[in-house]
Tab-separated table of N, CA and C in Angstrom:
chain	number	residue	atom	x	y	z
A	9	UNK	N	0.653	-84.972	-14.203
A	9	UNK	CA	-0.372	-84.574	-13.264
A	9	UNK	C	0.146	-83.470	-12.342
A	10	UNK	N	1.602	-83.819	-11.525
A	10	UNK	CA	2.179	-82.735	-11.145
A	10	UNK	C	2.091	-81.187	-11.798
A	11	UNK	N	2.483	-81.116	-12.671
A	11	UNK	CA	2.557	-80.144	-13.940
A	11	UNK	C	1.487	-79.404	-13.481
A	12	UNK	N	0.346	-80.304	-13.967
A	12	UNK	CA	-1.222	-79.908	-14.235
A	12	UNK	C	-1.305	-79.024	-12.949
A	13	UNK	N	-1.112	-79.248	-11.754
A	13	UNK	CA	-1.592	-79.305	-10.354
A	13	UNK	C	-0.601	-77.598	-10.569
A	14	UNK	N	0.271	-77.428	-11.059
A	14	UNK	CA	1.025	-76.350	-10.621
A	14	UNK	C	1.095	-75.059	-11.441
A	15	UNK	N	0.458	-75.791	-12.616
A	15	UNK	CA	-0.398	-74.489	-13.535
A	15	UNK	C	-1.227	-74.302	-13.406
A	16	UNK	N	-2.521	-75.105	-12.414
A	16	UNK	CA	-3.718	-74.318	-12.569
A	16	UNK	C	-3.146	-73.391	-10.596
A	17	UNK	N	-2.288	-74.114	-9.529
A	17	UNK	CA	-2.089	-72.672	-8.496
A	17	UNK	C	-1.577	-71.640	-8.872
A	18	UNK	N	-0.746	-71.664	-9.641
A	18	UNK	CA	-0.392	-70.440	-10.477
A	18	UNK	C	-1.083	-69.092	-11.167
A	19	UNK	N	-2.149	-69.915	-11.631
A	19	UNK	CA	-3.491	-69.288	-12.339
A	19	UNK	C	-4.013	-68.466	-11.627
A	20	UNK	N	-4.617	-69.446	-10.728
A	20	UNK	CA	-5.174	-69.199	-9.039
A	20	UNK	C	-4.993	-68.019	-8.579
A	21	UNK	N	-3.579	-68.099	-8.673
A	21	UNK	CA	-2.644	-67.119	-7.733
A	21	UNK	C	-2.700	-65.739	-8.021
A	22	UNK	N	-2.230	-65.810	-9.806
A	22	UNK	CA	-2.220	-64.372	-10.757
A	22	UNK	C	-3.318	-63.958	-10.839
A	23	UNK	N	-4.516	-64.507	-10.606
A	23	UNK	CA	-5.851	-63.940	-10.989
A	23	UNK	C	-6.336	-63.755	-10.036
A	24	UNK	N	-6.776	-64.644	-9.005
A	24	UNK	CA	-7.307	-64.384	-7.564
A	24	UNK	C	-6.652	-63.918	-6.395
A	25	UNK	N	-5.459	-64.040	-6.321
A	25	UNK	CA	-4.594	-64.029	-5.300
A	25	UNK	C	-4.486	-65.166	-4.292
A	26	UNK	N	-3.534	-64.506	-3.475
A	26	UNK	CA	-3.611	-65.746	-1.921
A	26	UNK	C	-3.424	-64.600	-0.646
A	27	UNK	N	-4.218	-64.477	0.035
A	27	UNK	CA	-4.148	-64.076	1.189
A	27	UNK	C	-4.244	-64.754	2.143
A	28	UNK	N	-3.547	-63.973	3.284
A	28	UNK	CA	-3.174	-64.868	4.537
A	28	UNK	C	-3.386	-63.482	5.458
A	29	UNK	N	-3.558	-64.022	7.169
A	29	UNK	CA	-3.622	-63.123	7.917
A	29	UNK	C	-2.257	-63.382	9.007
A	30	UNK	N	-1.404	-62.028	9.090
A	30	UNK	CA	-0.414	-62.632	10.185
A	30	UNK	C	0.017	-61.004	10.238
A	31	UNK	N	0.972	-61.330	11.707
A	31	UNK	CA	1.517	-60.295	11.998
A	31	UNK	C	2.504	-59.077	11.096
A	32	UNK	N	2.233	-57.720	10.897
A	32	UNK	CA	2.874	-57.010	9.918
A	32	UNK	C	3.769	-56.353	10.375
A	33	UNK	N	4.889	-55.359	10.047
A	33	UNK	CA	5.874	-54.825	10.621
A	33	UNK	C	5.372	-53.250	10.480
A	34	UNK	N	5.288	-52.726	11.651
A	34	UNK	CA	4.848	-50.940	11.570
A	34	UNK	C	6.078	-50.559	10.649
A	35	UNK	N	5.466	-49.674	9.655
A	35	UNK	CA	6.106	-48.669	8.903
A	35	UNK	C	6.349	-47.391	9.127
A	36	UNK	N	5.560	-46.842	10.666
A	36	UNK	CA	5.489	-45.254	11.061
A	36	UNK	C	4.858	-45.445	12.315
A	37	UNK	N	5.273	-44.816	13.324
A	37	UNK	CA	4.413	-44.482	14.492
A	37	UNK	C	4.217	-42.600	14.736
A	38	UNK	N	3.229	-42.315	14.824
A	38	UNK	CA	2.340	-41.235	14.833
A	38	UNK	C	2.518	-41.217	16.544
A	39	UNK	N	2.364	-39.899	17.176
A	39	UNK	CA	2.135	-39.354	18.529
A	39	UNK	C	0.545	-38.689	18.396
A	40	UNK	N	-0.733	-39.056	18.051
A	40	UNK	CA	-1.796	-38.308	17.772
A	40	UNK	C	-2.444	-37.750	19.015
A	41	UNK	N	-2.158	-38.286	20.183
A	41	UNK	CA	-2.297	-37.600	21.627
A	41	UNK	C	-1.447	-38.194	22.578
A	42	UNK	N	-1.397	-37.128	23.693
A	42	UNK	CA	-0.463	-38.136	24.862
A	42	UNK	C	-0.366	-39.447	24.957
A	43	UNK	N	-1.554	-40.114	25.033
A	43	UNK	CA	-2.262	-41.500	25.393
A	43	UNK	C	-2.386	-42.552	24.249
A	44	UNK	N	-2.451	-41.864	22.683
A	44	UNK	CA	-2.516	-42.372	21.750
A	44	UNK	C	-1.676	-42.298	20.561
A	45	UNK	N	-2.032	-43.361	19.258
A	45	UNK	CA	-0.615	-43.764	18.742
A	45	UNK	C	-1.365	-44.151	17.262
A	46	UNK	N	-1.241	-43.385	16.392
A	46	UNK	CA	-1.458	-43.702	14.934
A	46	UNK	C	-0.554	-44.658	14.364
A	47	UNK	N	-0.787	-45.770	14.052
A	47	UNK	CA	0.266	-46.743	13.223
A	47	UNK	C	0.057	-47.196	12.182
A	48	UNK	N	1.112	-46.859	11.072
A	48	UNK	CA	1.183	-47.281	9.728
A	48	UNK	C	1.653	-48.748	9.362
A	49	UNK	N	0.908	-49.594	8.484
A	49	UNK	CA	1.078	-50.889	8.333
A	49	UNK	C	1.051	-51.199	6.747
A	50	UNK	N	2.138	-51.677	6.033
A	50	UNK	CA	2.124	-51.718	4.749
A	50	UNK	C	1.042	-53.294	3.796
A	51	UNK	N	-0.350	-52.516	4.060
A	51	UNK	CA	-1.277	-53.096	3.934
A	51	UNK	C	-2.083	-52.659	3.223
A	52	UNK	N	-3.208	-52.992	2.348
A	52	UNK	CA	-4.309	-51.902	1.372
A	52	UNK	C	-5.542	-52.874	1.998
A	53	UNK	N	-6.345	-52.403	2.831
A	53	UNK	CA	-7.037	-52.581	3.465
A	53	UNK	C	-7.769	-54.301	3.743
A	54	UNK	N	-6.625	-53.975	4.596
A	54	UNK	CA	-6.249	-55.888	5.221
A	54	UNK	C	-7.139	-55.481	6.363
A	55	UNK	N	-7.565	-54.402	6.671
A	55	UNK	CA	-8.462	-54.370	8.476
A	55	UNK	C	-7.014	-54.835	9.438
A	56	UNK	N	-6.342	-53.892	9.722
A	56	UNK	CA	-5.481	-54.141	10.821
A	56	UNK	C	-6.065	-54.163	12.161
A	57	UNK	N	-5.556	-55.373	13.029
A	57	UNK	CA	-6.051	-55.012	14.619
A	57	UNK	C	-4.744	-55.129	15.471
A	58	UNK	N	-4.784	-54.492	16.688
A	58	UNK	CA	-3.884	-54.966	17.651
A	58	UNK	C	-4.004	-56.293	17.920
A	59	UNK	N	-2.447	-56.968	17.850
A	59	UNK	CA	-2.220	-58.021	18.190
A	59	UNK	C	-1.531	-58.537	19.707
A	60	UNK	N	-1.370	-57.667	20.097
A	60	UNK	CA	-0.342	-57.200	21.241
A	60	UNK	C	-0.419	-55.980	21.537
A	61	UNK	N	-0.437	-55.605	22.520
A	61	UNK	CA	0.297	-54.083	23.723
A	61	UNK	C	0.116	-54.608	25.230
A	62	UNK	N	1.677	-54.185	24.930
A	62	UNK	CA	2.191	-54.484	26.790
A	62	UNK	C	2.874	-53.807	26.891
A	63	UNK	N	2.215	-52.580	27.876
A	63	UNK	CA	2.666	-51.609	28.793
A	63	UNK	C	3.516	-51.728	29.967
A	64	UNK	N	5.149	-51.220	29.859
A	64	UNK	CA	5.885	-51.077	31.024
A	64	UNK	C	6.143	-49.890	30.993
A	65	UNK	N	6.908	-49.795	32.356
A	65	UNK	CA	7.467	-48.836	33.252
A	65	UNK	C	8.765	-48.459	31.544
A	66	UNK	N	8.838	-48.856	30.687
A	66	UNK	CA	10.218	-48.518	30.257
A	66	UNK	C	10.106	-48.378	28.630
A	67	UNK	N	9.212	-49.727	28.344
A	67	UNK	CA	8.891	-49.326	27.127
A	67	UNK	C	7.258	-49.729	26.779
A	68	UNK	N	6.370	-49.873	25.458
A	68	UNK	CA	5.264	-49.920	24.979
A	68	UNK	C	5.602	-50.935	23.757
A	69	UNK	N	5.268	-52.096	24.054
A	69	UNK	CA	5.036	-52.919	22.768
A	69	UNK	C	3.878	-53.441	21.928
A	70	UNK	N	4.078	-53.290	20.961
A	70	UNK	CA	2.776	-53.489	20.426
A	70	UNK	C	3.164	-54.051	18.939
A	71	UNK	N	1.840	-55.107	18.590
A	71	UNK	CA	2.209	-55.829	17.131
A	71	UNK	C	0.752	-55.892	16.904
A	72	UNK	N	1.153	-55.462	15.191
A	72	UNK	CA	-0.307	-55.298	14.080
A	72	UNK	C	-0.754	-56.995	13.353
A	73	UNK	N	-1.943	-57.110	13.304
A	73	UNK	CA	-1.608	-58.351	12.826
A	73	UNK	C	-2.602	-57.871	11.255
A	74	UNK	N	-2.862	-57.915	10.298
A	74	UNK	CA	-3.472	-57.516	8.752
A	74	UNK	C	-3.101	-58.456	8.190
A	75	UNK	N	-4.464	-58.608	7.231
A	75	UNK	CA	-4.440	-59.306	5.851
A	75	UNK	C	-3.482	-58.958	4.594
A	76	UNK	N	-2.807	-59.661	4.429
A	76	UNK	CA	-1.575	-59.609	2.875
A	76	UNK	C	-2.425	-60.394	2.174
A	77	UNK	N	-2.452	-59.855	1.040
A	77	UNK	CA	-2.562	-60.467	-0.417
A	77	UNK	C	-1.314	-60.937	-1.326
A	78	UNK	N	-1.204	-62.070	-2.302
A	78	UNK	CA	-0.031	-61.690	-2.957
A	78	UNK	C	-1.154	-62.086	-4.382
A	79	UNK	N	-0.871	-61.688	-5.539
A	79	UNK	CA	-1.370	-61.787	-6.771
A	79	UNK	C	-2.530	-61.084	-6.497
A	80	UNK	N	-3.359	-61.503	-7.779
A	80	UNK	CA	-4.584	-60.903	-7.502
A	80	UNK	C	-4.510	-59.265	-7.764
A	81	UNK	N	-6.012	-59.078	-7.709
A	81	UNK	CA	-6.512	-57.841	-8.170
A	81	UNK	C	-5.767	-56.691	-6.679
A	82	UNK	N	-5.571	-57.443	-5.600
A	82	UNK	CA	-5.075	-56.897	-4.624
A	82	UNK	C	-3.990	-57.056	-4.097
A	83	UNK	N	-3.142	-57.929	-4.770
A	83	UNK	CA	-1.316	-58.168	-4.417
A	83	UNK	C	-0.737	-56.767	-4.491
A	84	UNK	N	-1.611	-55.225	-4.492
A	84	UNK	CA	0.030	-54.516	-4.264
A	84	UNK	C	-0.556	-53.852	-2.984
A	85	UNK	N	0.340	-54.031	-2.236
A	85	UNK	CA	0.154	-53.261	-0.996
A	85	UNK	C	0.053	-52.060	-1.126
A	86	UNK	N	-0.290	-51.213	-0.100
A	86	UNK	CA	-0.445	-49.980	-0.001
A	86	UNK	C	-0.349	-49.616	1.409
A	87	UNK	N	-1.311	-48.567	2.292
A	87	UNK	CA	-0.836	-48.776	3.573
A	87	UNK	C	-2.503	-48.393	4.725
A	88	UNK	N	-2.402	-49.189	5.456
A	88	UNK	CA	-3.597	-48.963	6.461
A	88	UNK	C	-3.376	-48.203	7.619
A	89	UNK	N	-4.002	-47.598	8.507
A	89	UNK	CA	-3.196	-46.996	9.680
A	89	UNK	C	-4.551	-47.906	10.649
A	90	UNK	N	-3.704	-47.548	11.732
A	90	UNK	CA	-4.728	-47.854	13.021
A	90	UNK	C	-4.307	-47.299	14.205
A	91	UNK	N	-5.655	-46.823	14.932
A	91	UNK	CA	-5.378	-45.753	16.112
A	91	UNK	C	-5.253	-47.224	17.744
A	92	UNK	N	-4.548	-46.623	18.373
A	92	UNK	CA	-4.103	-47.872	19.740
A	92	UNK	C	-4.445	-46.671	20.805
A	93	UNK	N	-5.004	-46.879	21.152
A	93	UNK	CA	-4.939	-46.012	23.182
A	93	UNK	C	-4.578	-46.347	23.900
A	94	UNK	N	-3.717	-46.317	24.614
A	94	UNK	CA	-2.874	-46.812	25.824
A	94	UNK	C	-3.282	-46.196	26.692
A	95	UNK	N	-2.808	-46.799	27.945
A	95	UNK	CA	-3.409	-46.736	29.446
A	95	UNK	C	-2.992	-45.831	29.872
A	96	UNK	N	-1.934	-44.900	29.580
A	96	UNK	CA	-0.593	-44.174	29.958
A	96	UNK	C	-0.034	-43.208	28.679
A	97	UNK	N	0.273	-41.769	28.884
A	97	UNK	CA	1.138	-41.145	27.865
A	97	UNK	C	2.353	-41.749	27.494
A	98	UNK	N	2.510	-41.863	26.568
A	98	UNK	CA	3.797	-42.704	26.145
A	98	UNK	C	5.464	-42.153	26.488
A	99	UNK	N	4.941	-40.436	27.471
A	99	UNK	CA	6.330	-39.987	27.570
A	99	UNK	C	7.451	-40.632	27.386
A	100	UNK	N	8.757	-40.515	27.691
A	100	UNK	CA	9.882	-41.146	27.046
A	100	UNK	C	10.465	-42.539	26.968
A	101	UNK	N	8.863	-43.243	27.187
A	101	UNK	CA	8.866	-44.606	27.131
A	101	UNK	C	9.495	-45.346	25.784
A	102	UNK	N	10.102	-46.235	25.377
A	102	UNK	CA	10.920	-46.393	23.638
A	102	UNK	C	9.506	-47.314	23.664
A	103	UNK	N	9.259	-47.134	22.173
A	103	UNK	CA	8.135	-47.731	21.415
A	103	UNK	C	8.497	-49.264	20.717
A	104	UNK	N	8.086	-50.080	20.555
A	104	UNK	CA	8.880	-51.729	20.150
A	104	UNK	C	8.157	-51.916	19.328
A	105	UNK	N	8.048	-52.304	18.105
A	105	UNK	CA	7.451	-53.393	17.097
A	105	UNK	C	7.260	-54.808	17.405
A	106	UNK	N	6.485	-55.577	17.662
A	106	UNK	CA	6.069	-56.738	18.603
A	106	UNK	C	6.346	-57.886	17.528
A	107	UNK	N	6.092	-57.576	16.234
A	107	UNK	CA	6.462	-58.231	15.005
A	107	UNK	C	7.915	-58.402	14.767
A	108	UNK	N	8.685	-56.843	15.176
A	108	UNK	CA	10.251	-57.475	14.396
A	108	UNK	C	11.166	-57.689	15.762
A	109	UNK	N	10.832	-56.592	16.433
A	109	UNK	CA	11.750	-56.388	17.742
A	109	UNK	C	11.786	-55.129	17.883
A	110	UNK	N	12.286	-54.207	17.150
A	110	UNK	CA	12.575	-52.949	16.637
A	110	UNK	C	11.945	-51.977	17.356
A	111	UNK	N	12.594	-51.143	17.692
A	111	UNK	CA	12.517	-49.840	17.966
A	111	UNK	C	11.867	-49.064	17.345
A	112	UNK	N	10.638	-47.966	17.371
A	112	UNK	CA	10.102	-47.289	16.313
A	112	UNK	C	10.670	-45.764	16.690
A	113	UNK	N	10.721	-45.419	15.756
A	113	UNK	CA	10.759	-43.964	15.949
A	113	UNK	C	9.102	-43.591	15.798
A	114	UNK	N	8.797	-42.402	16.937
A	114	UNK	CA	7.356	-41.796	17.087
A	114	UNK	C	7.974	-40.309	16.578
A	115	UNK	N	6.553	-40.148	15.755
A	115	UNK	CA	6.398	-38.635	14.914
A	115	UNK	C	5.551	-38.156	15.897
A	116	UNK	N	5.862	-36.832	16.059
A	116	UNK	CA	4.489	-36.117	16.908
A	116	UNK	C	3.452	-36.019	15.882
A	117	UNK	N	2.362	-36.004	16.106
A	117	UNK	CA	1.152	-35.608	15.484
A	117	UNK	C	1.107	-34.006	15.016
């Protein structure tokens, strides 16, 4: 019965997939205006939203949260972006990944 139970999630899995929604790790941060921030998320259109931004005096943190697939017609990732506006130009504030910890490096636009 075990068996049974673990060949048909399997099935499941390869054919339909399994998706879940949770926090993703930025792959790129964009400078697209003073105030704003293009971010790359290794996702194929999971609908990323801000999960987090908290603005200091020192740095800008922020975490993506998107839909992963694994199997399925949609298990291969690809990548989503999403635009963030902050309250403040991000001048030489360090940028944080809210997901890993990490430091991003920002591209100018």
């Amino acid at each position: 019965m075990l068996l049974a139970v673990a060949v048909v999630a399997v099935a499941v899995t390869l054919t339909r997939g399994v998706s879940w929604r949770d926090q993703v790790p930025v792959t790129r941060a964009i400078l697209s205006a003073e105030d704003s921030l293009t971010l790359v998320v290794n996702t194929c259109g999971g609908e990323p939203a801000v999960d987090l931004l908290r603005e200091q005096n020192e740095t800008v943190e922020v975490a993506v949260v998107s839909t992963r697939t694994f199997g399925g017609s949609g298990g291969e990732d690809c990548q989503d972006t999403i635009e963030v506006k902050l309250q403040a130009p991000l001048g030489d504030r360090n940028l944080v990944d809210g997901a890993t910890g990490d430091d991003l490096a920002v591209d100018n636009g």
